[in-house]
PDB file of C-alpha atoms in Angstrom:
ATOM      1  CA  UNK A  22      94.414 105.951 105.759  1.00 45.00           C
ATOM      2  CA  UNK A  23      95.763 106.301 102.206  1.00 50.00           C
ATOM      3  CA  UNK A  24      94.427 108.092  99.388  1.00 46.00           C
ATOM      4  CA  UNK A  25      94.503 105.898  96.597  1.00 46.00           C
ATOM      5  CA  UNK A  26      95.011 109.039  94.048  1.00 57.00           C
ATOM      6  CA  UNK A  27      98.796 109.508  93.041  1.00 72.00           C
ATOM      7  CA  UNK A  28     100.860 110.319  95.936  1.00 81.00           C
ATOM      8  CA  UNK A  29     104.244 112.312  95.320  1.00 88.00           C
ATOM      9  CA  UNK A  30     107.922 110.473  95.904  1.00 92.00           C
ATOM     10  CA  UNK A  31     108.668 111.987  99.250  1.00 94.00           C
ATOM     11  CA  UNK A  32     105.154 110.808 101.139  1.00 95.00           C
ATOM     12  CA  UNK A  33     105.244 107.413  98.619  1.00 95.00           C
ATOM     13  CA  UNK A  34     108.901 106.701 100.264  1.00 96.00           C
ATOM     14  CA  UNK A  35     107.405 107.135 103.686  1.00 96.00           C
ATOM     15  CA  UNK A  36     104.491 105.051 103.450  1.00 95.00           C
ATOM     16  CA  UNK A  37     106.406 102.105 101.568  1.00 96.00           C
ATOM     17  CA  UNK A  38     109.297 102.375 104.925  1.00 96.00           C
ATOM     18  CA  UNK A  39     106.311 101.727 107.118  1.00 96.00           C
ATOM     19  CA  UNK A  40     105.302  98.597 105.603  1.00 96.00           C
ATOM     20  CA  UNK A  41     106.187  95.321 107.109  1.00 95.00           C
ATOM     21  CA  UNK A  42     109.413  92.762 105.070  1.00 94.00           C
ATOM     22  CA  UNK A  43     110.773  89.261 106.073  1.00 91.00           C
ATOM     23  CA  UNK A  44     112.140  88.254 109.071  1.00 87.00           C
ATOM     24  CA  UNK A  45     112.631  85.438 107.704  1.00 87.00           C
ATOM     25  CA  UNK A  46     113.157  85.577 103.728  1.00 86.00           C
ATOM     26  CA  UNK A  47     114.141  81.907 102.341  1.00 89.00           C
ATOM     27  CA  UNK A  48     117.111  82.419 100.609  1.00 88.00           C
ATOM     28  CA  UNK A  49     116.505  79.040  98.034  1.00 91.00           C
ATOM     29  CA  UNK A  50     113.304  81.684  96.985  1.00 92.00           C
ATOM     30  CA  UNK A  51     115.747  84.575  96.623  1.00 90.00           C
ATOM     31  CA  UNK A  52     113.467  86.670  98.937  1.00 91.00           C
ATOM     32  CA  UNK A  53     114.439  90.217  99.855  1.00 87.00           C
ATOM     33  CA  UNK A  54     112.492  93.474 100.559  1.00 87.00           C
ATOM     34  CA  UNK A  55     112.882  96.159  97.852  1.00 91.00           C
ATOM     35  CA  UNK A  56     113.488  98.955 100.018  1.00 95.00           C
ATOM     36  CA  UNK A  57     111.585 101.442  99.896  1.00 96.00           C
ATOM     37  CA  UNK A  58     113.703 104.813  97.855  1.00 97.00           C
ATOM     38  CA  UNK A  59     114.524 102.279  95.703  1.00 97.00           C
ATOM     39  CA  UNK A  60     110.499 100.896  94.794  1.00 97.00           C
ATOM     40  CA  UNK A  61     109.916 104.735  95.223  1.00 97.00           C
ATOM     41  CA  UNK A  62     112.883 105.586  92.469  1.00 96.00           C
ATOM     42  CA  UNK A  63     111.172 102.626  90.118  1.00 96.00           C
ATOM     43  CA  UNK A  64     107.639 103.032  90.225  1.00 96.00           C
ATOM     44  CA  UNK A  65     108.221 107.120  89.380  1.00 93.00           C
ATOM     45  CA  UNK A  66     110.516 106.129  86.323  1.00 93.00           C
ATOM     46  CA  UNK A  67     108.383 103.710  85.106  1.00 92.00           C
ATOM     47  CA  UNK A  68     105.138 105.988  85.882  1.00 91.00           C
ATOM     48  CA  UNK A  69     107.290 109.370  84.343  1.00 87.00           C
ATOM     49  CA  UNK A  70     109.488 107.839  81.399  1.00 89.00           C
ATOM     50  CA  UNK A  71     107.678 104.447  80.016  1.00 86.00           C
ATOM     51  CA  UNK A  72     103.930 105.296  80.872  1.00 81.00           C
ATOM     52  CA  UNK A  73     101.086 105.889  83.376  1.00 86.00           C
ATOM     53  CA  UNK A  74     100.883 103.556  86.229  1.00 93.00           C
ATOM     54  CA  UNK A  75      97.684 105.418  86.765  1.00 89.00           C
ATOM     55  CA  UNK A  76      94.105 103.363  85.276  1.00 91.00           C
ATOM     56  CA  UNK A  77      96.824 100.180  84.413  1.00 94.00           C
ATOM     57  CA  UNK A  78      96.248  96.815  85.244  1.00 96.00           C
ATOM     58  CA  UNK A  79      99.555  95.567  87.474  1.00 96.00           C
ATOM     59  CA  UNK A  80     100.467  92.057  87.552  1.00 97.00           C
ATOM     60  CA  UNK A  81     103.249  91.660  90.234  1.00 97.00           C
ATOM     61  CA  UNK A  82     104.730  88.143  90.082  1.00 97.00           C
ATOM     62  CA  UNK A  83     107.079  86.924  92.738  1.00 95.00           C
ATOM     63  CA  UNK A  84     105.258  90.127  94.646  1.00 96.00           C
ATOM     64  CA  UNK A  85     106.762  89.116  98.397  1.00 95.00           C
ATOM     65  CA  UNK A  86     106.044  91.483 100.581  1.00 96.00           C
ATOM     66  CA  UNK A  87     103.863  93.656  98.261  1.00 96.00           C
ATOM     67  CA  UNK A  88     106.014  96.769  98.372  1.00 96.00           C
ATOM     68  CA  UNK A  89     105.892  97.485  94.301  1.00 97.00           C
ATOM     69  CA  UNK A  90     102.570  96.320  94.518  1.00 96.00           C
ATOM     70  CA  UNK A  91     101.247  98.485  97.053  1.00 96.00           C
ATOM     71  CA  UNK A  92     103.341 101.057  95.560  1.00 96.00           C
ATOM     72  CA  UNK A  93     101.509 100.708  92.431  1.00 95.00           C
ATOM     73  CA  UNK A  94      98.202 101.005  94.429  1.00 94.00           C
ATOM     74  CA  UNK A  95      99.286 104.189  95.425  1.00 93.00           C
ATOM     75  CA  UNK A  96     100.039 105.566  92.531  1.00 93.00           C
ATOM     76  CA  UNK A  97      96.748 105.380  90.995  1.00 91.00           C
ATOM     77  CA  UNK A  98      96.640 101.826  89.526  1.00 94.00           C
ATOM     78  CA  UNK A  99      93.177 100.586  88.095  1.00 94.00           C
ATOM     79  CA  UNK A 100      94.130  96.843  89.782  1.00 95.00           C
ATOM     80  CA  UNK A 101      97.149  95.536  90.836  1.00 96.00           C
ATOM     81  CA  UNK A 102      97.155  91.458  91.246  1.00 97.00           C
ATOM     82  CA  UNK A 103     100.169  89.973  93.292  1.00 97.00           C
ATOM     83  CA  UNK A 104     101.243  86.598  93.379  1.00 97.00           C
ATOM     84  CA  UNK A 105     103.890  84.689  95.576  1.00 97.00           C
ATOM     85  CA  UNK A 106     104.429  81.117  96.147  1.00 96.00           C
ATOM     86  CA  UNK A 107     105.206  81.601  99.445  1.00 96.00           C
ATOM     87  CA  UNK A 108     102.341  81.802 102.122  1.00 96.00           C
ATOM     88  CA  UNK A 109     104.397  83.870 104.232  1.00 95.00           C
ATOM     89  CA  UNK A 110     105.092  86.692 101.918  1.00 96.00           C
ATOM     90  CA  UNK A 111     101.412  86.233 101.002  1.00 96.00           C
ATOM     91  CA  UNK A 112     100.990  87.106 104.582  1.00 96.00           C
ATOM     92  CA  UNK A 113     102.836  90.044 104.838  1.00 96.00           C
ATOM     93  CA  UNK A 114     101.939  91.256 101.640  1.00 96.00           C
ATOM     94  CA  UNK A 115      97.814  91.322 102.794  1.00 96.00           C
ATOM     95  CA  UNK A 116      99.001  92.997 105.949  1.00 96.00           C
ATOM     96  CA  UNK A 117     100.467  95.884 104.315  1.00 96.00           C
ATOM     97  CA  UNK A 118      97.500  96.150 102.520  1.00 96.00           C
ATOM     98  CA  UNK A 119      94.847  96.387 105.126  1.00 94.00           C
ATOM     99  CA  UNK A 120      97.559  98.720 106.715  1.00 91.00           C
ATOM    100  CA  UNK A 121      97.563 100.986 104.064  1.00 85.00           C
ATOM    101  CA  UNK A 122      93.803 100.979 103.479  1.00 86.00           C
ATOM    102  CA  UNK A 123      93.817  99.386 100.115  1.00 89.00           C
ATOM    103  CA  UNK A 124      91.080  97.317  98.934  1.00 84.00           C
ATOM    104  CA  UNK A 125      91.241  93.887  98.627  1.00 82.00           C
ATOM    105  CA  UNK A 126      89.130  91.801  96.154  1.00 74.00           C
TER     106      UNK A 126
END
C-alpha cells in the first residue's frame, strides 16, 4: 500500500512506472502516458517552485491514465478529481488507483 503523506522523487518515480498506460491510446484524442520521471519532474516543480500540492484541491482534466493525478494523491493532495472522456482511460485510471491504495469517492 501507499502512504498518502508526501513521498520523495525517487520512490514517487517508482510507484508512477508501476502504474498501468494505453495499449491502445486513440490518437484523434491525442492520448499518451506521461511517463513517469517526467510527471515525477512536474509535480516536484510545481509542489517546490509555484506552491504546495499538499491540502490543494486538484482538478485533472483530460486525466487519461491518472498518472499526474495519482501523482498528486501522493503527494499529499486534499482531493484530486480526474476527468476523461474516454471510458477506457477512465478504466485505467480507477485501476491505478485501487492499485495504489488511494481512496475513491
Amino acid at each position: 500500500a501507499c502512504e498518502t503523506k508526501k513521498m520523495k522523487p525517487k520512490k514517487l518515480v517508482s510507484f508512477l512506472q508501476s502504474l498501468d498506460t494505453f495499449t491502445s491510446p486513440v490518437l484523434s484524442l491525442e492520448q499518451y502516458a506521461t511517463p513517469p520521471s517526467i510527471a515525477t519532474d512536474m509535480l516536484w516543480l510545481i509542489d517546490t517552485y509555484y506552491g504546495r500540492i499538499a491540502d490543494k484541491k486538484v482538478l485533472d482534466l483530460g486525466c487519461g491514465c491518472g498518472i499526474l493525478s495519482i501523482g498528486c494523491a501522493l503527494l499529499g493532495a486534499k482531493r484530486v478529481v480526474g476527468v476523461d472522456i474516454d471510458q477506457n482511460a477512465i478504466d485505467i485510471a480507477l485501476s491505478n488507483v485501487t492499485k495504489g491504495h488511494l481512496p475513491l469517492s
